[in-house]
Tab-separated table of C-alpha atoms in Angstrom:
chain	number	residue	atom	x	y	z
S	12	MET	CA	9.609	34.552	-13.441
S	13	ALA	CA	10.009	30.973	-13.264
S	14	ALA	CA	13.438	31.072	-11.554
S	15	GLU	CA	11.943	33.446	-8.848
S	16	ASN	CA	9.380	31.489	-8.587
S	17	SER	CA	12.462	28.032	-7.822
S	18	LYS	CA	14.061	29.866	-5.352
S	19	GLN	CA	11.302	30.255	-3.288
S	20	PHE	CA	10.388	27.060	-3.394
S	21	TRP	CA	13.973	26.494	-2.186
S	22	LYS	CA	14.621	28.696	0.637
S	23	ARG	CA	11.282	27.993	2.368
S	24	SER	CA	11.828	24.143	2.450
S	25	ALA	CA	13.180	22.745	5.266
S	26	LYS	CA	15.250	20.272	2.790
S	27	LEU	CA	17.851	20.857	0.541
S	28	PRO	CA	19.407	19.221	-2.144
S	29	GLY	CA	22.215	17.191	-1.076
S	30	SER	CA	21.823	17.941	2.068
S	31	ILE	CA	21.981	14.625	4.944
S	32	GLN	CA	18.645	13.046	6.081
S	33	PRO	CA	17.872	10.137	7.915
S	34	VAL	CA	17.861	7.095	5.958
S	35	TYR	CA	14.474	4.893	6.656
S	36	GLY	CA	14.989	1.057	6.488
S	37	ALA	CA	18.770	1.195	5.434
S	38	GLN	CA	20.791	-1.012	7.318
S	39	HIS	CA	23.272	1.100	9.304
S	40	PRO	CA	22.997	3.377	12.458
S	41	PRO	CA	21.513	7.241	12.224
S	42	LEU	CA	24.404	9.671	11.784
S	43	ASP	CA	26.971	10.720	15.137
S	44	PRO	CA	25.111	13.508	16.183
S	45	ARG	CA	29.132	14.419	17.710
S	46	LEU	CA	30.248	14.523	13.627
S	47	THR	CA	27.371	16.074	13.537
S	48	LYS	CA	27.020	18.817	16.017
S	49	ASN	CA	28.822	21.307	13.433
S	50	PHE	CA	26.746	20.249	10.449
S	51	ILE	CA	23.806	21.066	13.023
S	52	LYS	CA	24.708	24.873	14.128
S	53	GLU	CA	25.692	25.507	10.609
S	54	ARG	CA	22.330	24.710	9.385
S	55	SER	CA	20.446	26.261	11.806
S	56	LYS	CA	21.616	29.938	10.847
S	57	VAL	CA	20.538	28.838	7.040
S	58	SER	CA	16.692	28.368	7.932
S	59	THR	CA	15.448	31.761	8.720
S	60	VAL	CA	12.152	31.009	7.318
S	61	PRO	CA	10.234	28.735	9.838
S	62	LEU	CA	8.262	25.840	9.116
S	63	LYS	CA	4.869	25.581	8.192
S	64	ASN	CA	2.786	23.739	10.930
S	65	LYS	CA	2.840	19.665	10.552
S	66	LYS	CA	-0.732	19.999	9.304
S	67	ALA	CA	-2.522	17.532	6.976
S	68	SER	CA	-2.952	19.314	3.837
S	69	SER	CA	-4.205	18.094	0.382
S	70	PHE	CA	-2.463	16.184	-2.658
S	71	HIS	CA	-3.739	19.600	-4.517
S	72	GLU	CA	-1.988	21.677	-2.169
S	73	PHE	CA	1.604	19.911	-2.198
S	74	ALA	CA	1.204	20.021	-5.766
S	75	ARG	CA	0.985	23.193	-6.000
S	76	ASN	CA	4.128	24.110	-3.098
S	77	THR	CA	6.502	21.720	-5.832
S	78	SER	CA	4.713	21.765	-8.904
S	79	ASP	CA	8.064	24.634	-10.040
S	80	ALA	CA	10.564	22.766	-8.533
S	81	TRP	CA	12.540	20.472	-11.767
S	82	ASP	CA	11.537	23.511	-13.975
S	83	ILE	CA	13.010	22.791	-17.090
S	84	GLY	CA	16.415	25.522	-16.722
S	85	ASP	CA	15.813	25.613	-12.816
S	86	ASP	CA	19.535	24.563	-12.213
S	87	GLU	CA	20.811	27.233	-14.803
S	88	GLU	CA	19.124	30.034	-12.798
S	89	GLU	CA	19.777	28.936	-9.504
S	90	ASP	CA	22.868	29.653	-8.220
S	91	PHE	CA	24.302	26.852	-5.955
S	92	SER	CA	27.515	28.062	-5.044
S	93	SER	CA	26.076	30.038	-2.791
S	94	PRO	CA	27.110	31.090	0.777
S	95	SER	CA	23.245	30.356	1.936
S	96	LEU	CA	24.262	26.776	0.727
S	97	GLN	CA	27.318	26.182	0.940
S	98	THR	CA	26.815	24.034	4.934
S	99	LEU	CA	28.545	20.766	3.968
S	100	ASN	CA	31.446	20.164	5.715
S	101	SER	CA	33.673	18.538	4.292
S	102	LYS	CA	34.834	16.207	7.409
S	103	VAL	CA	31.276	15.597	8.344
S	104	ALA	CA	30.820	14.032	4.622
S	105	LEU	CA	34.108	11.748	4.572
S	106	ALA	CA	33.337	10.154	8.037
S	107	THR	CA	29.575	9.726	7.065
S	108	ALA	CA	30.725	8.218	4.287
S	109	ALA	CA	33.780	6.426	5.879
S	110	GLN	CA	30.906	4.555	9.050
S	111	VAL	CA	28.433	3.808	5.796
S	112	LEU	CA	31.559	1.712	4.452
S	113	GLU	CA	31.829	-0.474	7.737
S	114	ASN	CA	28.492	-1.213	8.353
S	115	HIS	CA	27.756	-2.331	4.755
S	116	SER	CA	30.612	-4.428	4.964
S	117	LYS	CA	30.185	-6.243	8.945
S	118	LEU	CA	26.659	-6.469	7.259
S	119	ARG	CA	28.241	-8.386	3.836
S	120	VAL	CA	30.533	-10.675	6.462
S	121	ARG	CA	27.960	-11.778	8.242
S	122	PRO	CA	25.705	-13.485	6.253
S	123	GLU	CA	28.542	-15.088	4.514
S	124	ARG	CA	29.143	-16.133	7.572
S	125	SER	CA	26.091	-17.931	8.803
S	126	GLN	CA	24.934	-19.099	5.402
S	127	SER	CA	28.756	-21.589	6.460
S	128	THR	CA	26.874	-22.755	9.455
S	129	THR	CA	23.844	-24.131	7.394
S	130	SER	CA	25.353	-25.745	4.402
S	131	GLU	CA	27.143	-27.691	7.606
S	132	VAL	CA	23.920	-29.383	7.967
S	133	PRO	CA	23.381	-33.137	6.939
S	134	ALA	CA	21.319	-33.692	3.786
S	135	SER	CA	18.672	-35.231	5.208
S	136	HIS	CA	17.346	-32.453	7.795
S	137	LYS	CA	16.053	-29.493	6.430
S	138	VAL	CA	16.799	-25.941	6.319
S	139	ILE	CA	13.844	-23.914	9.166
S	140	LYS	CA	15.890	-20.945	9.551
S	141	SER	CA	17.237	-17.432	8.278
S	142	SER	CA	20.685	-16.676	9.423
S	143	SER	CA	18.546	-13.110	9.525
S	144	ASP	CA	17.267	-15.129	13.364
S	145	ALA	CA	20.723	-14.232	14.723
S	146	GLN	CA	21.716	-11.032	13.195
S	147	LEU	CA	17.285	-9.659	14.634
S	148	SER	CA	19.302	-10.493	18.088
S	149	ARG	CA	21.944	-8.457	17.823
S	150	ASN	CA	20.541	-5.772	16.254
S	151	SER	CA	17.996	-5.944	19.090
S	152	SER	CA	20.664	-3.969	20.897
S	153	ASP	CA	21.484	-1.066	18.793
S	154	THR	CA	17.684	-0.160	19.499
S	155	CYS	CA	18.352	2.997	21.570
S	156	LEU	CA	20.175	4.617	18.384
S	157	ARG	CA	17.471	4.331	16.382
S	158	ASN	CA	14.812	6.332	16.915
S	159	PRO	CA	14.330	8.391	13.858
S	160	LEU	CA	13.607	4.516	12.678
S	161	HIS	CA	10.381	3.603	15.665
S	162	LYS	CA	8.067	3.054	13.259
S	163	GLN	CA	10.156	0.131	11.653
S	164	GLN	CA	11.050	-1.890	14.604
S	165	SER	CA	8.316	-3.576	14.749
S	166	LEU	CA	9.159	-4.633	11.521
S	167	PRO	CA	11.978	-6.967	11.279
S	168	LEU	CA	14.716	-7.153	8.465
S	169	ARG	CA	13.943	-8.847	5.472
S	170	PRO	CA	15.659	-12.424	4.414
S	171	ILE	CA	16.406	-14.181	1.634
S	172	ILE	CA	12.871	-15.715	0.101
S	173	PRO	CA	14.550	-19.073	-1.335
S	174	LEU	CA	16.382	-20.195	1.781
S	175	VAL	CA	12.829	-20.022	4.442
S	176	ALA	CA	9.904	-19.781	1.900
S	177	ARG	CA	10.149	-23.510	1.381
S	178	ILE	CA	7.259	-25.233	0.776
S	179	SER	CA	7.722	-28.663	2.705
S	180	ASP	CA	5.986	-29.311	5.961
S	181	GLN	CA	8.385	-27.653	8.891
S	182	ASN	CA	8.090	-26.295	11.730
S	183	ALA	CA	9.576	-23.177	12.739
S	184	SER	CA	11.890	-24.851	15.991
S	185	GLY	CA	13.749	-27.322	14.276
S	186	ALA	CA	11.758	-30.202	14.997
S	187	PRO	CA	13.123	-33.431	12.853
S	188	PRO	CA	11.025	-34.408	9.810
S	189	MET	CA	9.264	-37.317	11.508
S	190	THR	CA	8.899	-38.489	15.332
S	191	VAL	CA	7.345	-40.996	16.832
S	192	ARG	CA	4.151	-39.078	17.039
S	193	GLU	CA	4.411	-38.316	13.647
S	194	LYS	CA	4.849	-41.911	12.682
S	195	THR	CA	2.525	-43.092	14.323
S	196	ARG	CA	-0.277	-40.649	13.019
S	197	LEU	CA	0.644	-41.695	9.032
S	198	GLU	CA	-0.611	-45.259	10.761
S	199	LYS	CA	-3.720	-44.463	11.418
S	200	PHE	CA	-4.623	-42.374	8.109
S	201	ARG	CA	-3.147	-44.301	5.863
S	202	GLN	CA	-5.255	-47.366	8.145
S	203	LEU	CA	-8.024	-44.714	7.715
S	204	LEU	CA	-7.553	-44.649	3.933
S	205	SER	CA	-7.289	-48.146	3.072
S	206	SER	CA	-10.356	-49.761	4.489
S	207	HIS	CA	-12.888	-50.531	2.205
S	208	ASN	CA	-15.115	-47.657	2.857
S	209	THR	CA	-13.332	-44.573	4.971
S	210	ASP	CA	-15.028	-43.402	7.620
S	211	LEU	CA	-15.261	-39.322	6.621
S	212	ASP	CA	-15.917	-37.769	9.724
S	213	GLU	CA	-13.157	-39.803	11.207
S	214	LEU	CA	-10.277	-38.653	8.651
S	215	ARG	CA	-11.797	-35.152	9.423
S	216	LYS	CA	-10.728	-35.728	13.496
S	217	CYS	CA	-7.368	-36.654	12.175
S	218	SER	CA	-6.555	-33.713	9.734
S	219	TRP	CA	-7.567	-30.947	11.818
S	220	PRO	CA	-4.514	-30.877	13.609
S	221	GLY	CA	-2.481	-31.121	10.511
S	222	VAL	CA	-2.535	-33.816	7.368
S	223	PRO	CA	0.896	-35.878	7.332
S	224	ARG	CA	2.835	-35.569	3.522
S	225	GLU	CA	2.444	-38.669	2.405
S	226	VAL	CA	-1.010	-38.894	2.364
S	227	ARG	CA	-2.189	-35.444	2.242
S	228	PRO	CA	-3.301	-35.391	-1.599
S	229	VAL	CA	-5.548	-38.693	-1.182
S	230	THR	CA	-6.795	-37.239	2.347
S	231	TRP	CA	-7.579	-33.541	0.261
S	232	ARG	CA	-8.993	-36.037	-2.806
S	233	LEU	CA	-11.619	-37.413	0.387
S	234	LEU	CA	-12.100	-34.328	2.203
S	235	SER	CA	-13.646	-31.984	-0.852
S	236	GLY	CA	-15.609	-34.019	-2.245
S	237	TYR	CA	-13.480	-35.003	-4.836
S	238	LEU	CA	-12.958	-38.998	-4.149
S	239	PRO	CA	-15.782	-41.170	-2.626
S	240	ALA	CA	-15.173	-42.278	0.416
S	241	ASN	CA	-15.932	-45.806	-1.557
S	242	THR	CA	-12.129	-47.854	-2.112
S	243	GLU	CA	-13.565	-49.723	-4.779
S	244	ARG	CA	-15.201	-47.002	-6.835
S	245	ARG	CA	-11.938	-44.902	-6.760
S	246	LYS	CA	-9.622	-45.653	-9.604
S	247	LEU	CA	-12.963	-44.855	-11.753
S	248	THR	CA	-13.995	-41.862	-10.069
S	249	LEU	CA	-10.797	-40.080	-11.178
S	250	GLN	CA	-10.052	-42.048	-14.974
S	251	ARG	CA	-14.131	-40.257	-14.810
S	252	LYS	CA	-13.051	-37.376	-14.092
S	253	ARG	CA	-10.018	-37.058	-15.411
S	254	GLU	CA	-11.466	-37.624	-18.865
S	255	GLU	CA	-14.066	-34.805	-17.977
S	256	TYR	CA	-12.095	-32.356	-17.750
S	257	PHE	CA	-9.575	-32.413	-20.427
S	258	GLY	CA	-13.288	-33.130	-22.616
S	259	PHE	CA	-13.845	-29.617	-21.384
S	260	ILE	CA	-10.095	-28.489	-22.794
S	261	GLU	CA	-11.662	-29.908	-26.360
S	262	GLN	CA	-14.451	-28.103	-26.216
S	263	TYR	CA	-13.935	-24.600	-24.701
S	264	TYR	CA	-10.278	-23.923	-24.385
S	265	ASP	CA	-9.717	-22.934	-28.703
S	266	SER	CA	-12.381	-19.954	-27.332
S	267	ARG	CA	-9.963	-18.021	-25.291
S	268	ASN	CA	-9.081	-15.775	-28.283
S	269	GLU	CA	-12.706	-15.714	-29.045
S	270	GLU	CA	-13.757	-11.438	-28.878
S	271	HIS	CA	-16.179	-12.456	-26.016
S	272	HIS	CA	-13.383	-14.382	-24.173
S	273	GLN	CA	-10.905	-12.563	-25.139
S	274	ASP	CA	-10.957	-9.997	-21.980
S	275	THR	CA	-10.765	-12.921	-19.428
S	276	TYR	CA	-7.927	-14.807	-20.638
S	277	ARG	CA	-5.819	-12.019	-21.011
S	278	GLN	CA	-6.161	-11.324	-17.184
S	279	ILE	CA	-5.926	-15.204	-16.560
S	280	HIS	CA	-2.390	-14.516	-18.801
S	281	ILE	CA	-1.232	-10.782	-17.226
S	282	ASP	CA	-2.107	-12.527	-13.766
S	283	ILE	CA	-0.298	-15.638	-13.710
S	284	PRO	CA	2.502	-15.072	-13.877
S	285	ARG	CA	2.801	-12.693	-10.560
S	286	THR	CA	1.574	-16.320	-8.840
S	287	ASN	CA	4.233	-16.691	-6.139
S	288	PRO	CA	6.561	-14.749	-8.429
S	289	LEU	CA	9.247	-15.696	-5.701
S	290	ILE	CA	9.498	-19.268	-6.012
S	291	PRO	CA	10.687	-21.114	-9.559
S	292	LEU	CA	7.796	-23.899	-9.604
S	293	PHE	CA	5.033	-20.962	-10.522
S	294	GLN	CA	7.903	-19.563	-13.664
S	295	GLN	CA	8.220	-22.291	-15.677
S	296	PRO	CA	5.819	-21.447	-18.612
S	297	LEU	CA	4.366	-26.213	-18.521
S	298	VAL	CA	3.091	-24.729	-15.169
S	299	GLN	CA	2.207	-21.054	-16.237
S	300	GLU	CA	0.315	-23.059	-18.842
S	301	ILE	CA	-1.392	-25.111	-16.561
S	302	PHE	CA	-2.473	-22.506	-14.317
S	303	GLU	CA	-4.163	-20.868	-17.983
S	304	ARG	CA	-6.038	-23.741	-18.740
S	305	ILE	CA	-7.575	-24.304	-14.849
S	306	LEU	CA	-8.626	-20.793	-14.975
S	307	PHE	CA	-9.840	-20.439	-18.320
S	308	ILE	CA	-11.845	-23.160	-18.036
S	309	TRP	CA	-13.281	-22.843	-14.617
S	310	ALA	CA	-14.377	-19.705	-15.387
S	311	ILE	CA	-15.891	-20.644	-18.920
S	312	ARG	CA	-18.156	-22.915	-16.591
S	313	HIS	CA	-18.373	-20.378	-13.910
S	314	PRO	CA	-20.337	-17.351	-16.232
S	315	ALA	CA	-21.951	-15.551	-12.495
S	316	SER	CA	-18.387	-14.748	-11.505
S	317	GLY	CA	-16.052	-15.195	-14.115
S	318	TYR	CA	-12.395	-15.292	-13.687
S	319	VAL	CA	-11.477	-12.631	-10.368
S	320	GLN	CA	-7.852	-11.891	-9.582
S	321	GLY	CA	-7.739	-13.339	-6.550
S	322	ILE	CA	-8.565	-17.076	-7.805
S	323	ASN	CA	-5.182	-17.760	-9.452
S	324	ASP	CA	-3.589	-18.149	-5.929
S	325	LEU	CA	-6.171	-20.365	-4.825
S	326	VAL	CA	-4.701	-23.398	-7.449
S	327	THR	CA	-1.226	-22.956	-6.020
S	328	PRO	CA	-1.798	-25.404	-3.025
S	329	PHE	CA	-3.671	-28.023	-4.847
S	330	PHE	CA	-1.201	-28.034	-7.131
S	331	VAL	CA	1.842	-28.570	-5.044
S	332	VAL	CA	-0.046	-31.328	-3.129
S	333	PHE	CA	-0.720	-33.355	-6.005
S	334	LEU	CA	3.048	-32.749	-7.246
S	335	SER	CA	4.616	-33.947	-4.482
S	336	GLU	CA	2.342	-36.503	-5.156
S	337	TYR	CA	4.955	-38.045	-7.459
S	338	VAL	CA	7.819	-35.618	-6.350
S	339	GLU	CA	9.593	-36.632	-3.239
S	340	GLU	CA	12.526	-33.316	-2.940
S	341	ASP	CA	11.002	-30.036	-2.416
S	342	VAL	CA	8.923	-28.852	-4.865
S	343	GLU	CA	9.886	-25.565	-4.895
S	344	ASN	CA	13.085	-25.746	-7.887
S	345	PHE	CA	11.531	-28.755	-9.149
S	346	ASP	CA	11.347	-28.906	-13.485
S	347	VAL	CA	7.667	-30.507	-14.098
S	348	THR	CA	9.397	-31.482	-17.458
S	349	ASN	CA	10.810	-34.424	-15.827
S	350	LEU	CA	7.260	-35.509	-14.949
S	351	SER	CA	5.873	-37.899	-17.432
S	352	GLN	CA	2.260	-36.427	-19.989
S	353	ASP	CA	0.097	-38.892	-18.064
S	354	MET	CA	1.575	-37.490	-14.000
S	355	LEU	CA	0.608	-33.942	-15.740
S	356	ARG	CA	-2.251	-34.417	-16.844
S	357	SER	CA	-3.120	-36.256	-13.499
S	358	ILE	CA	-1.755	-33.308	-11.526
S	359	GLU	CA	-3.662	-30.546	-13.875
S	360	ALA	CA	-7.193	-32.378	-14.407
S	361	ASP	CA	-7.063	-33.070	-9.422
S	362	SER	CA	-5.953	-29.300	-9.260
S	363	PHE	CA	-8.872	-27.999	-11.535
S	364	TRP	CA	-11.222	-29.910	-9.391
S	365	CYS	CA	-10.104	-29.259	-5.660
S	366	MET	CA	-9.899	-25.619	-7.258
S	367	SER	CA	-13.672	-26.422	-7.668
S	368	LYS	CA	-15.303	-27.791	-4.876
S	369	LEU	CA	-13.797	-25.233	-2.737
S	370	LEU	CA	-15.018	-22.386	-5.048
S	371	ASP	CA	-18.441	-23.751	-5.064
S	372	GLY	CA	-18.506	-22.848	-0.863
S	373	ILE	CA	-17.332	-18.854	-1.502
S	374	GLN	CA	-18.517	-17.679	-5.003
S	375	ASP	CA	-20.110	-15.173	-3.519
S	376	ASN	CA	-16.912	-13.818	-2.599
S	377	TYR	CA	-16.131	-13.810	-6.980
S	378	THR	CA	-19.497	-12.965	-7.409
S	379	PHE	CA	-20.219	-9.120	-8.780
S	380	ALA	CA	-19.652	-6.664	-6.116
S	381	GLN	CA	-18.199	-9.842	-3.871
S	382	PRO	CA	-20.936	-9.579	-1.235
S	383	GLY	CA	-19.387	-12.709	0.148
S	384	ILE	CA	-16.086	-10.222	0.928
S	385	GLN	CA	-18.511	-7.124	2.159
S	386	LYS	CA	-20.526	-9.717	4.667
S	387	LYS	CA	-17.306	-11.085	6.015
S	388	VAL	CA	-15.106	-7.967	6.346
S	389	LYS	CA	-18.339	-5.966	8.534
S	390	ALA	CA	-18.456	-9.483	10.345
S	391	LEU	CA	-14.110	-9.201	11.367
S	392	GLU	CA	-15.539	-5.526	12.291
S	393	GLU	CA	-18.209	-6.472	14.634
S	394	LEU	CA	-15.799	-9.539	16.072
S	395	VAL	CA	-12.540	-7.567	16.821
S	396	SER	CA	-15.096	-5.096	18.409
S	397	ARG	CA	-16.658	-7.450	20.802
S	398	ILE	CA	-12.829	-9.121	21.710
S	399	ASP	CA	-10.625	-6.533	21.292
S	400	GLU	CA	-11.785	-3.096	21.854
S	401	GLN	CA	-8.376	-0.695	22.416
S	402	VAL	CA	-7.270	-2.530	18.791
S	403	HIS	CA	-10.649	-1.424	17.197
S	404	ASN	CA	-10.764	2.019	18.812
S	405	HIS	CA	-7.420	2.385	17.392
S	406	PHE	CA	-8.620	1.787	13.649
S	407	ARG	CA	-11.258	4.294	14.363
S	408	ARG	CA	-8.993	6.831	15.622
S	409	TYR	CA	-6.472	6.692	12.895
S	410	GLU	CA	-9.263	6.056	10.118
S	411	VAL	CA	-8.590	2.921	8.860
S	412	GLU	CA	-11.043	0.623	7.626
S	413	TYR	CA	-10.590	-3.144	8.083
S	414	LEU	CA	-11.481	-3.132	4.795
S	415	GLN	CA	-8.279	-1.372	3.798
S	416	PHE	CA	-6.412	-4.760	4.379
S	417	ALA	CA	-8.827	-7.448	5.096
S	418	PHE	CA	-10.631	-7.348	1.730
S	419	ARG	CA	-7.606	-9.345	0.326
S	420	TRP	CA	-7.514	-11.698	3.869
S	421	MET	CA	-10.838	-12.407	2.174
S	422	ASN	CA	-10.109	-12.369	-1.204
S	423	ASN	CA	-6.875	-14.779	-1.767
S	424	LEU	CA	-7.476	-16.328	2.138
S	425	LEU	CA	-4.987	-15.388	3.970
S	426	MET	CA	-2.162	-17.096	1.131
S	427	ARG	CA	-0.759	-12.889	0.389
S	428	GLU	CA	-0.569	-13.458	4.032
S	429	LEU	CA	1.755	-16.439	4.597
S	430	PRO	CA	4.391	-18.750	3.585
S	431	LEU	CA	2.918	-21.972	0.786
S	432	ARG	CA	4.286	-23.987	3.690
S	433	CYS	CA	1.189	-22.279	6.098
S	434	THR	CA	-1.376	-21.840	3.920
S	435	ILE	CA	-0.936	-25.881	2.791
S	436	ARG	CA	-0.756	-26.704	6.730
S	437	LEU	CA	-3.816	-24.109	7.267
S	438	TRP	CA	-5.389	-25.449	4.285
S	439	ASP	CA	-5.774	-29.159	6.161
S	440	THR	CA	-8.238	-27.416	8.909
S	441	TYR	CA	-10.403	-25.764	6.311
S	442	GLN	CA	-10.853	-28.520	4.453
S	443	SER	CA	-11.902	-30.698	8.207
S	444	GLU	CA	-13.764	-27.814	9.971
S	445	PRO	CA	-17.756	-27.466	7.741
S	446	GLU	CA	-17.744	-24.510	5.957
S	447	GLY	CA	-13.376	-24.063	6.936
S	448	PHE	CA	-13.166	-21.467	3.977
S	449	SER	CA	-16.299	-19.519	4.327
S	450	HIS	CA	-17.223	-19.435	8.160
S	451	PHE	CA	-13.783	-20.243	10.137
S	452	HIS	CA	-11.957	-18.176	7.620
S	453	LEU	CA	-13.474	-14.999	9.729
S	454	TYR	CA	-12.054	-16.537	12.924
S	455	VAL	CA	-8.670	-17.112	11.509
S	456	CYS	CA	-8.466	-13.637	10.254
S	457	ALA	CA	-9.349	-12.432	13.938
S	458	ALA	CA	-7.330	-14.371	15.425
S	459	PHE	CA	-4.345	-13.627	12.951
S	460	LEU	CA	-5.188	-9.580	13.319
S	461	ILE	CA	-4.657	-10.413	17.469
S	462	LYS	CA	-1.559	-11.612	16.824
S	463	TRP	CA	-0.239	-8.322	15.979
S	464	ARG	CA	-1.687	-6.365	18.963
S	465	LYS	CA	1.020	-4.889	20.054
S	466	GLU	CA	2.501	-3.627	17.033
S	467	ILE	CA	-0.740	-2.373	15.523
S	468	LEU	CA	-0.868	-0.166	19.080
S	469	ASP	CA	2.714	0.574	18.416
S	470	GLU	CA	1.844	2.937	15.171
S	471	GLU	CA	0.486	6.381	15.857
S	472	ASP	CA	-0.614	7.100	12.321
S	473	PHE	CA	-2.722	6.134	9.063
S	474	GLN	CA	-0.142	4.825	6.616
S	475	GLY	CA	1.563	3.984	9.471
S	476	LEU	CA	-0.622	0.974	9.973
S	477	LEU	CA	-1.352	0.475	6.648
S	478	MET	CA	1.801	-0.527	5.549
S	479	LEU	CA	2.421	-2.892	8.942
S	480	LEU	CA	-1.198	-4.852	7.641
S	481	GLN	CA	-0.253	-5.075	3.766
S	482	ASN	CA	3.368	-6.689	5.250
S	483	LEU	CA	3.236	-8.802	7.969
S	484	PRO	CA	6.261	-10.245	9.536
S	485	THR	CA	5.660	-13.843	8.875
S	486	ILE	CA	8.244	-14.987	6.986
S	487	HIS	CA	9.242	-17.199	9.816
S	488	TRP	CA	6.025	-19.131	10.577
S	489	GLY	CA	5.492	-23.299	9.972
S	490	ASN	CA	3.570	-26.212	11.343
S	491	GLU	CA	3.713	-24.693	15.264
S	492	GLU	CA	2.440	-20.796	14.300
S	493	ILE	CA	0.282	-21.664	12.369
S	494	GLY	CA	-1.379	-24.573	15.002
S	495	LEU	CA	-1.503	-21.628	17.315
S	496	LEU	CA	-2.878	-19.327	14.886
S	497	LEU	CA	-6.160	-22.018	14.628
S	498	ALA	CA	-6.377	-23.020	18.599
S	499	GLU	CA	-7.052	-19.624	19.178
S	500	ALA	CA	-9.453	-19.143	15.946
S	501	TYR	CA	-10.988	-21.660	17.727
S	502	ARG	CA	-11.766	-20.573	21.091
S	503	LEU	CA	-12.922	-17.994	19.409
S	504	LYS	CA	-15.567	-20.242	17.088
S	505	TYR	CA	-16.354	-21.716	20.241
S	506	MET	CA	-17.264	-18.360	21.838
S	507	PHE	CA	-18.894	-16.850	19.499
S	508	ALA	CA	-20.263	-18.620	16.291
S	509	ASP	CA	-23.552	-19.689	18.329
S	510	ALA	CA	-23.772	-17.037	20.383
S	511	PRO	CA	-24.199	-13.598	17.466
S	512	ASN	CA	-25.181	-12.117	19.675
S	513	HIS	CA	-21.669	-11.650	22.184
S	514	TYR	CA	-20.900	-9.773	18.985
S	515	ARG	CA	-23.320	-8.008	18.340
S	516	ARG	CA	-23.721	-4.308	20.043
């Protein structure tokens, strides 16, 4: 009976085992139709059973239809040597294999050539774009051959992550590290920071378009409210707060093994290795131990929310910025064991306090049922429905809920959508804005969504839309793209923030 059912299944299946099918995501064009003409003719003769209409079916129906597909003994009972299944032309197979090998050999040569050009750049200049840019422009001429891959044409090929996802400040256009204008801005910051009482309003105004790398650690401490504006009090404040943090470590950290804290610590321990897994810095055991202490102490001191997945991401920008105070080169590959114990303790304590200040403003995002995120996602939906009704209706047509993609945007503050260097630049502005992380972030998300308007409207099914929204191609983004995004977000805020009826129906 099982054998009979399996035969029926293979007869009514549109795709036969071993048959040639388009490979989505492959880096070579589909088969040349001239080569497969005979194969298609032969196959059309075999397919005597009419195909079912492409109608949405339930998972249970799918399971019933395929439950016998791989039963034990099927291979022995099914006669795959029958003439009806011998449709694969050997000439077609050989021609196809040769074409695939040729295409792959070309792709292997291209990265090597591009890497040799990047290696000639002087050491004082930073690599901005990966070799995939040139490859993308070449591939654009092949789009007419890629009809089966239409839905994926909006997504560029993934480049090599370590080459482009550098943490240092740099523009995607390859601008010089320090222009005359940037030197003038840096001098302005230094004057503000060295004055007896730093003018925080003026500091926020200067920080909105970005903070120079050299003064970012001090600026972030001031803007977050961790350091006082008075320069004479800063040293004592830092010393007192750092001692207070390590007092918490001595008081609470040993309790991580107690029964009522084991679940919290276990979840933190699981999440830490997942934090920026492609950046070597965060995979170092010493760095992971620092993150575990920071997150566990914060969770113990905030029982209303405790630890929630996603909070682990919020430590990374602070850690990188305060680490850059002691490291001149790119920190992504830096070995933290080269730093003294005092330096590491300062970085850890400062990261804890600044993250705590941030979370104080958005803690309702992480309390039970996460009501803050629910409200923000609903506000995003209302805002998008007013500023781009076509995109909003496109989501409704294909039953895409905003919560399905925007929850992560709110929970992780777009950190999973942007390279870390872009997050750091974004947070320069967030800390300059009143309620930047809680209020202005909504308009940044709206601007970010509309940025991909064309790609969204090109997708015409639920799966394609979610795949796009969860894998947006921002890997090449730099300060320029973030600057444009923030400008658009500010425009939206100016139009809607003080006039909420504009986006209420």
